[in-house]
Coordinates of C-alpha atoms in Angstrom, one line a residue:
M60 CA 101.8 86.0 66.4
L61 CA 101.7 89.4 64.6
V62 CA 102.4 90.0 60.9
D63 CA 103.0 93.5 59.7
Y64 CA 103.5 95.4 56.5
V65 CA 105.8 98.5 56.8
V66 CA 106.0 101.1 54.1
N67 CA 109.0 103.3 54.7
A68 CA 108.5 106.9 53.6
S69 CA 109.6 110.3 54.8
L70 CA 106.7 112.5 53.5
Y71 CA 103.0 112.8 53.2
T72 CA 102.1 111.1 56.6
L73 CA 99.1 113.3 57.3
K74 CA 97.8 113.2 53.8
L75 CA 98.4 109.5 53.7
S76 CA 96.4 108.9 56.9
K77 CA 93.4 110.9 55.6
A78 CA 93.6 109.3 52.2
L79 CA 93.8 105.8 53.7
V80 CA 90.7 106.3 55.9
K81 CA 88.7 107.6 53.0
F82 CA 90.0 104.9 50.8
M83 CA 89.2 102.1 53.3
E84 CA 85.7 103.4 53.7
A85 CA 85.1 103.6 50.0
L86 CA 86.7 100.2 49.3
C87 CA 87.5 100.7 45.7
S88 CA 87.0 97.8 43.3
S89 CA 89.9 95.3 42.7
S90 CA 90.0 96.4 39.1
L91 CA 91.8 99.5 40.2
V92 CA 94.7 97.4 41.4
E93 CA 95.2 95.9 37.9
K94 CA 95.6 99.4 36.4
I95 CA 98.2 100.7 38.9
E96 CA 101.7 99.4 39.6
L97 CA 102.1 98.1 43.1
F98 CA 104.9 98.6 45.5
D99 CA 107.6 95.8 45.5
G100 CA 108.6 94.5 48.8
S101 CA 110.7 91.8 50.5
D102 CA 109.7 89.3 53.2
D103 CA 110.8 90.0 56.7
A104 CA 111.5 87.5 59.5
Y105 CA 107.9 87.6 60.7
G106 CA 106.1 86.8 57.4
G107 CA 105.5 90.5 56.7
V108 CA 106.6 92.6 53.8
V109 CA 109.0 95.6 54.0
V110 CA 108.7 98.2 51.2
E111 CA 111.8 100.4 50.8
M112 CA 111.4 103.7 48.9
K113 CA 114.8 104.5 47.5
E114 CA 113.8 107.1 45.0
P115 CA 111.7 110.2 45.3
M116 CA 108.1 109.9 44.0
D117 CA 105.5 112.4 43.1
S118 CA 103.0 112.8 45.9
E119 CA 99.9 112.0 43.8
L120 CA 101.5 108.9 42.3
F121 CA 102.7 107.8 45.7
A122 CA 99.1 108.1 47.1
S123 CA 97.7 106.2 44.1
V124 CA 100.2 103.3 44.3
L125 CA 99.9 103.1 48.1
R126 CA 96.1 102.9 47.9
A127 CA 96.3 100.1 45.3
S128 CA 98.9 98.3 47.3
L129 CA 96.9 98.6 50.5
L130 CA 93.8 97.2 48.8
Q131 CA 95.8 94.3 47.3
W132 CA 97.4 93.4 50.7
T133 CA 94.1 93.8 52.5
Q134 CA 92.2 91.6 50.1
Q135 CA 94.9 88.9 50.1
Q136 CA 95.8 88.9 53.7
G137 CA 93.0 90.6 55.7
F138 CA 95.4 93.2 57.2
R139 CA 94.1 96.2 59.0
Y140 CA 95.5 99.7 59.5
H141 CA 97.2 100.1 62.8
H142 CA 99.1 103.5 62.8
A143 CA 101.4 105.8 60.9
E144 CA 104.6 107.6 61.9
P145 CA 106.7 110.0 59.8
S146 CA 108.9 107.1 58.6
Y147 CA 106.4 104.3 58.1
L148 CA 102.8 103.0 57.9
M149 CA 101.9 99.8 59.7
L150 CA 99.2 97.3 58.7
V151 CA 98.7 94.3 61.1
K152 CA 97.0 90.9 61.1
W153 CA 96.3 88.7 64.2
I154 CA 97.0 85.1 63.2
P155 CA 95.8 82.9 66.1
R156 CA 92.1 82.1 66.2
T157 CA 91.6 84.0 69.4
S158 CA 90.5 87.6 70.2
D159 CA 92.9 90.2 68.8
T160 CA 94.9 91.5 71.8
L161 CA 97.4 93.6 69.8
P162 CA 98.0 96.8 71.8
P163 CA 97.0 100.1 70.1
N164 CA 99.6 102.7 69.2
A165 CA 101.2 104.8 71.9
S166 CA 98.5 105.7 74.5
H167 CA 100.4 108.2 76.6
R168 CA 102.3 111.5 76.2
V169 CA 105.1 112.1 78.7
G170 CA 105.7 115.5 80.1
I171 CA 108.0 117.2 82.7
G172 CA 107.8 120.1 85.0
A173 CA 111.0 121.6 86.3
L174 CA 111.5 122.9 89.9
V175 CA 114.8 124.9 89.6
L176 CA 115.8 126.1 93.0
N177 CA 118.8 128.4 93.6
D178 CA 120.8 128.9 96.7
E179 CA 118.7 131.9 97.8
G180 CA 115.6 129.8 98.0
Q181 CA 114.2 131.2 94.8
V182 CA 112.4 129.2 92.1
L183 CA 112.5 129.7 88.4
V184 CA 109.1 130.5 87.0
V185 CA 107.6 131.6 83.7
Q186 CA 104.4 133.0 82.2
E187 CA 103.3 131.5 78.9
K188 CA 102.2 133.3 75.7
S189 CA 99.7 130.6 74.7
G190 CA 97.7 127.7 76.2
I191 CA 95.4 127.6 79.2
F192 CA 97.8 129.9 81.2
K193 CA 97.8 132.7 78.6
G194 CA 96.9 136.0 80.2
T195 CA 96.2 134.5 83.6
G196 CA 99.2 136.1 85.4
V197 CA 100.0 132.6 86.9
W198 CA 103.7 131.9 87.5
K199 CA 104.5 128.3 86.7
F200 CA 107.4 125.9 86.4
P201 CA 109.0 125.5 83.0
T202 CA 107.3 122.5 81.4
G203 CA 107.4 120.5 78.2
V204 CA 107.0 117.2 76.4
V205 CA 109.7 114.5 76.5
E206 CA 110.9 113.9 72.9
E207 CA 111.3 110.5 71.2
G208 CA 114.6 108.9 72.4
E209 CA 115.0 111.4 75.2
E210 CA 115.4 110.6 78.9
L211 CA 113.3 112.3 81.5
H212 CA 116.2 114.2 83.1
E213 CA 117.5 115.2 79.6
A214 CA 114.0 116.7 78.8
A215 CA 113.9 118.6 82.1
I216 CA 117.4 120.1 81.4
R217 CA 116.5 121.0 77.8
E218 CA 113.2 122.6 78.6
V219 CA 114.7 124.9 81.3
K220 CA 117.4 125.9 78.8
E221 CA 114.9 126.5 76.0
E222 CA 112.3 128.5 78.0
A223 CA 114.6 130.5 80.3
G224 CA 118.2 130.2 79.0
I225 CA 119.3 128.6 82.3
E226 CA 121.8 125.8 82.4
A227 CA 120.8 123.3 85.1
E228 CA 121.8 120.0 86.6
F229 CA 119.1 117.3 87.2
L230 CA 118.8 116.1 90.8
E231 CA 115.6 114.1 91.4
V232 CA 112.1 113.2 90.3
L233 CA 109.9 114.5 93.1
A234 CA 106.5 113.2 92.0
F235 CA 104.5 112.1 89.0
S236 CA 100.9 112.0 87.9
Q237 CA 98.7 110.3 85.3
S238 CA 95.9 112.2 83.6
L239 CA 93.5 110.1 81.4
N240 CA 92.4 111.3 78.0
S241 CA 93.9 114.7 78.5
F242 CA 95.7 115.3 75.2
F243 CA 93.9 114.6 71.9
G244 CA 92.6 111.4 73.3
K245 CA 95.9 110.4 74.8
S246 CA 96.7 110.1 78.5
D247 CA 99.4 112.2 80.1
L248 CA 102.2 111.1 82.4
F249 CA 103.7 114.2 84.1
F250 CA 107.0 114.1 86.1
V251 CA 107.9 116.9 88.5
C252 CA 111.7 117.1 88.4
M253 CA 114.1 119.1 90.7
L254 CA 117.1 120.7 89.2
R255 CA 120.0 122.8 90.5
P256 CA 120.8 125.9 88.4
L257 CA 124.3 126.2 87.0
S258 CA 123.7 129.8 85.8
L259 CA 121.3 132.5 87.0
N260 CA 121.0 135.0 84.1
I261 CA 117.6 134.5 82.5
Q262 CA 117.2 134.8 78.8
K263 CA 113.6 133.9 78.1
Q264 CA 112.3 132.2 74.9
D265 CA 110.5 135.0 73.0
S266 CA 108.3 132.7 70.9
E267 CA 106.6 130.9 73.8
I268 CA 107.4 132.7 77.1
E269 CA 105.8 136.0 78.1
A270 CA 108.0 136.5 81.2
A271 CA 110.5 134.6 83.3
R272 CA 112.0 135.4 86.7
W273 CA 113.3 134.1 90.0
I274 CA 110.8 134.3 93.0
P275 CA 110.8 132.9 96.5
L276 CA 109.3 129.4 96.5
E277 CA 106.8 130.6 99.2
E278 CA 105.5 133.3 96.8
Y279 CA 105.0 130.6 94.1
T280 CA 103.1 128.3 96.4
A281 CA 100.9 131.1 97.8
Q282 CA 99.4 132.0 94.4
P283 CA 95.6 131.7 94.5
F284 CA 95.7 129.4 91.4
I285 CA 98.1 127.0 93.2
Q286 CA 96.1 127.0 96.4
K287 CA 92.8 126.5 94.6
H288 CA 93.7 123.4 92.6
E289 CA 94.4 120.2 94.6
Q290 CA 97.1 118.7 92.5
F291 CA 99.0 121.9 92.1
K292 CA 98.8 122.5 95.8
L293 CA 100.1 119.0 96.6
I294 CA 103.0 119.4 94.2
A295 CA 103.8 122.8 95.8
N296 CA 103.8 121.2 99.3
V297 CA 106.1 118.5 98.1
C298 CA 108.5 121.2 96.9
L299 CA 108.3 123.0 100.2
E300 CA 108.9 119.8 102.2
K301 CA 111.9 119.0 99.9
T302 CA 113.5 122.3 100.8
R303 CA 113.0 121.4 104.5
N304 CA 114.8 118.1 104.0
K305 CA 111.6 116.2 104.9
Y306 CA 111.0 114.6 101.5
T307 CA 113.1 112.3 99.3
G308 CA 112.6 112.0 95.6
F309 CA 113.9 109.6 93.0
T310 CA 117.5 109.8 91.7
A311 CA 118.4 108.7 88.2
V312 CA 120.8 105.7 88.2
P313 CA 122.3 104.7 84.8
T314 CA 121.8 101.0 84.1
T315 CA 121.1 98.4 81.3
S316 CA 118.2 96.0 80.9
A317 CA 117.8 92.5 79.5
F318 CA 116.1 94.0 76.4
S319 CA 118.8 96.5 75.3
T320 CA 122.5 97.1 75.7
E321 CA 121.9 100.9 75.6
R322 CA 122.2 102.7 78.9
N323 CA 118.9 103.9 80.5
Q324 CA 117.9 105.4 83.8
L325 CA 116.4 103.6 86.8
Y326 CA 114.9 106.1 89.3
L327 CA 115.5 105.2 93.0
H328 CA 115.5 106.7 96.4
K329 CA 119.0 108.0 96.8
K330 CA 119.2 107.2 100.5
D331 CA 118.6 103.6 99.7
L332 CA 121.2 103.2 97.0
N333 CA 124.1 101.9 99.1
S334 CA 122.0 99.1 100.7
L335 CA 120.9 98.0 97.2
N336 CA 124.3 97.8 95.6

């Protein structure tokens, strides 16, 4: 069983995290708690306490009250810091007399790469103004990170629109990879998506994109960078095989699960859909 304390707040997340770490290391004396007013909270269904902040509070006062509240909760209950998000801070306590198996906070970032192929056999490519590809001259697919509450196919469509101004329709997930500890200690799940362009006039994103254009897919795959790196070469070969109708990706099928009534996407081989229905 897991018990948690949640402090709902909309500001000071980064400052709070640093202050909390410093505070927990210093372990201020309990006399501090007696001098500072604590947050009031209400019990939740799991034996935790939810603190709602309904009025604005000065940042310095907020930090002081939170420090004192955390100390009080920790001394009384033995809670530990778990993670913080822009809207809350979570403390947790493992109740059973067994090893704590509570999973850590999110361990993966999810990204997409978009293969946008037009009727002329040309692929949409960009050159970036920053990052590892800056100044390399390498043409790459539009890429980006899936936002919270966003489906894979939605992220692919959005990134293509943002980076190149191209309206597109999602078709398939062609492949995906997992890279461990690749992004600030987090692992990366990267999905290669195929899209059909609904417009052709490129309007690049000036803040992030140095150049954008349509080039033959063969020209993209022949780049020395693509041929030199195994994973990029494999992805390029998958794209080539797809254009030759020798490869089938995963199509998004709207569905619901036992855990939520909201519609989500299940990715399946399109050619097998009729036999599964």
